[in-house]
Amino acid sequence: MPRQLGELEDAVMTRVWQWNRPVTVREVLEDLQQERSIAYTTVMTVMDNLHQKGWVRREVSGRAYRYTAVSTRAAYSAALMNEAWSKSDNPAAALVAFFGMMSAEQREALTDAVRIVQRDTPEQGGEEPGEEPGAGRAAEGEAGAGR
């Protein structure tokens, strides 16, 4: 599971994710300098650390590296949520508390996400491809009849 990014790592990765293209240390530096005073070597070190941690891959481009995100911000966020949830001693209560913190827009996004997952995930105990509708459930009922 990924560890949460530090403040500067997150600032760098935010740009890499938003730009969604290979970026140089210089490009990230110039954008970060609009918000804070920061040295080239600091940004270079952070990007090298992100590469070593597996967050970005890099390729040589002339005398510099170009960095590309390995996964999306959504995947990073999902992994953090999953890690936090899996550490709960009562996952159902944790979800109820989490849902209670959500705004109406977030709950709507959650509802949409559940619909997508349900649509894209085959039902357990459902029919196998090419199987007659209902045949899987009938076979399950027969197997469970002796219980």
Coordinates of C-alpha atoms in Angstrom, one line a residue:
M1 CA 0.0 0.0 0.0
P2 CA 1.3 3.5 -0.8
R3 CA 2.2 5.9 2.0
Q4 CA 0.7 9.3 1.9
L5 CA 2.7 11.8 -0.1
G6 CA 4.5 14.5 1.8
E7 CA 3.5 18.2 1.2
L8 CA 6.1 18.9 -1.5
E9 CA 5.8 15.4 -3.0
D10 CA 2.1 16.1 -3.4
A11 CA 2.7 19.5 -4.9
V12 CA 5.0 17.9 -7.5
M13 CA 2.7 15.0 -8.2
T14 CA -0.3 17.3 -8.6
R15 CA 1.4 19.0 -11.5
V16 CA 2.5 15.7 -13.1
W17 CA -1.1 14.4 -12.8
Q18 CA -2.7 17.6 -14.0
W19 CA -0.4 18.1 -17.0
N20 CA -0.7 14.4 -17.9
R21 CA 2.5 14.4 -20.0
P22 CA 6.2 13.9 -19.5
V23 CA 7.6 16.9 -17.5
T24 CA 11.0 18.2 -16.6
V25 CA 12.3 19.3 -13.2
R26 CA 12.6 22.9 -14.7
E27 CA 8.9 22.9 -15.7
V28 CA 7.8 21.8 -12.2
L29 CA 10.2 24.3 -10.6
E30 CA 8.9 27.2 -12.6
D31 CA 5.3 26.4 -11.7
L32 CA 6.1 25.8 -8.0
Q33 CA 8.0 29.2 -7.9
Q34 CA 4.7 31.0 -8.6
E35 CA 3.6 29.9 -5.1
R36 CA 6.8 29.6 -3.1
S37 CA 10.5 30.1 -3.1
I38 CA 12.2 26.8 -3.9
A39 CA 15.5 25.7 -5.3
Y40 CA 16.0 23.6 -8.5
T41 CA 18.0 21.0 -6.5
T42 CA 15.1 20.6 -4.1
V43 CA 12.6 19.9 -6.9
M44 CA 15.2 17.6 -8.5
T45 CA 15.7 15.6 -5.3
V46 CA 11.9 15.3 -4.7
M47 CA 11.4 14.0 -8.3
D48 CA 14.2 11.6 -7.9
N49 CA 12.7 10.4 -4.6
L50 CA 9.3 10.0 -6.4
H51 CA 11.0 7.9 -9.1
Q52 CA 12.8 5.7 -6.5
K53 CA 9.4 5.2 -4.7
G54 CA 7.8 4.2 -7.9
W55 CA 5.4 7.1 -8.3
V56 CA 7.0 8.3 -11.6
R57 CA 9.0 6.8 -14.3
R58 CA 11.7 8.8 -16.2
E59 CA 13.4 8.8 -19.5
V60 CA 16.4 10.7 -20.7
S61 CA 15.6 13.7 -22.9
G62 CA 18.8 15.5 -23.9
R63 CA 20.6 16.4 -20.7
A64 CA 17.5 16.1 -18.5
Y65 CA 15.0 13.6 -17.5
R66 CA 11.3 13.7 -18.4
Y67 CA 9.0 12.3 -15.7
T68 CA 5.6 10.6 -16.2
A69 CA 3.2 9.5 -13.5
V70 CA 3.0 5.7 -13.0
S71 CA -0.7 5.8 -11.9
T72 CA -3.5 8.3 -11.6
R73 CA -4.4 10.6 -8.7
A74 CA -7.7 8.6 -8.5
A75 CA -5.8 5.4 -8.0
Y76 CA -3.6 7.0 -5.4
S77 CA -6.6 8.3 -3.5
A78 CA -8.4 5.0 -3.7
A79 CA -5.4 3.1 -2.3
L80 CA -5.2 5.6 0.6
M81 CA -8.9 5.1 1.4
N82 CA -8.6 1.4 1.1
E83 CA -5.6 1.3 3.4
A84 CA -7.4 3.5 6.1
W85 CA -10.6 1.4 5.8
S86 CA -8.7 -1.9 6.1
K87 CA -7.1 -0.8 9.4
S88 CA -10.5 -0.3 11.0
D89 CA -11.7 -2.8 13.6
N90 CA -15.2 -2.2 12.5
P91 CA -15.2 -1.6 8.7
A92 CA -19.0 -1.1 8.5
A93 CA -19.0 1.6 11.2
A94 CA -16.1 3.3 9.5
L95 CA -18.0 3.4 6.2
V96 CA -21.1 4.8 7.9
A97 CA -19.0 7.5 9.6
F98 CA -17.3 8.3 6.3
F99 CA -20.5 8.5 4.4
G100 CA -21.9 10.8 7.1
M101 CA -19.0 13.2 6.5
M102 CA -19.8 13.4 2.7
S103 CA -21.5 16.3 1.0
A104 CA -24.5 15.8 -1.1
E105 CA -22.3 16.0 -4.2
Q106 CA -19.9 13.4 -2.8
R107 CA -22.8 11.0 -2.0
E108 CA -24.1 11.4 -5.5
A109 CA -20.6 10.6 -6.9
L110 CA -20.6 7.5 -4.6
T111 CA -24.0 6.4 -5.9
D112 CA -22.8 6.8 -9.5
A113 CA -19.6 4.9 -8.7
V114 CA -21.5 2.0 -7.1
R115 CA -23.7 1.8 -10.2
I116 CA -20.7 1.6 -12.4
V117 CA -19.1 -1.1 -10.4
Q118 CA -22.3 -3.1 -10.2
R119 CA -22.7 -2.8 -13.9
D120 CA -19.1 -3.8 -14.7
T121 CA -18.9 -6.6 -12.1
P122 CA -20.5 -10.0 -12.9
E123 CA -22.9 -11.2 -10.2
Q124 CA -21.5 -13.9 -8.0
G125 CA -23.4 -17.1 -8.6
G126 CA -24.6 -15.7 -11.9
E127 CA -24.7 -17.5 -15.2
E128 CA -21.5 -18.5 -16.9
P129 CA -21.1 -17.2 -20.5
G130 CA -23.3 -19.4 -22.8
E131 CA -25.2 -20.8 -19.8
E132 CA -29.0 -20.8 -19.7
P133 CA -30.4 -17.9 -17.7
G134 CA -31.2 -19.1 -14.1
A135 CA -29.2 -22.4 -14.5
G136 CA -26.4 -21.2 -12.2
R137 CA -28.9 -20.3 -9.4
A138 CA -30.8 -23.6 -9.9
A139 CA -27.5 -25.6 -9.5
E140 CA -26.6 -23.6 -6.4
G141 CA -30.1 -24.3 -4.9
E142 CA -29.7 -28.0 -5.5
A143 CA -26.2 -28.0 -4.0
G144 CA -27.4 -26.2 -0.9
A145 CA -30.6 -28.4 -0.5
G146 CA -28.9 -30.8 1.9
R147 CA -27.6 -28.2 4.3

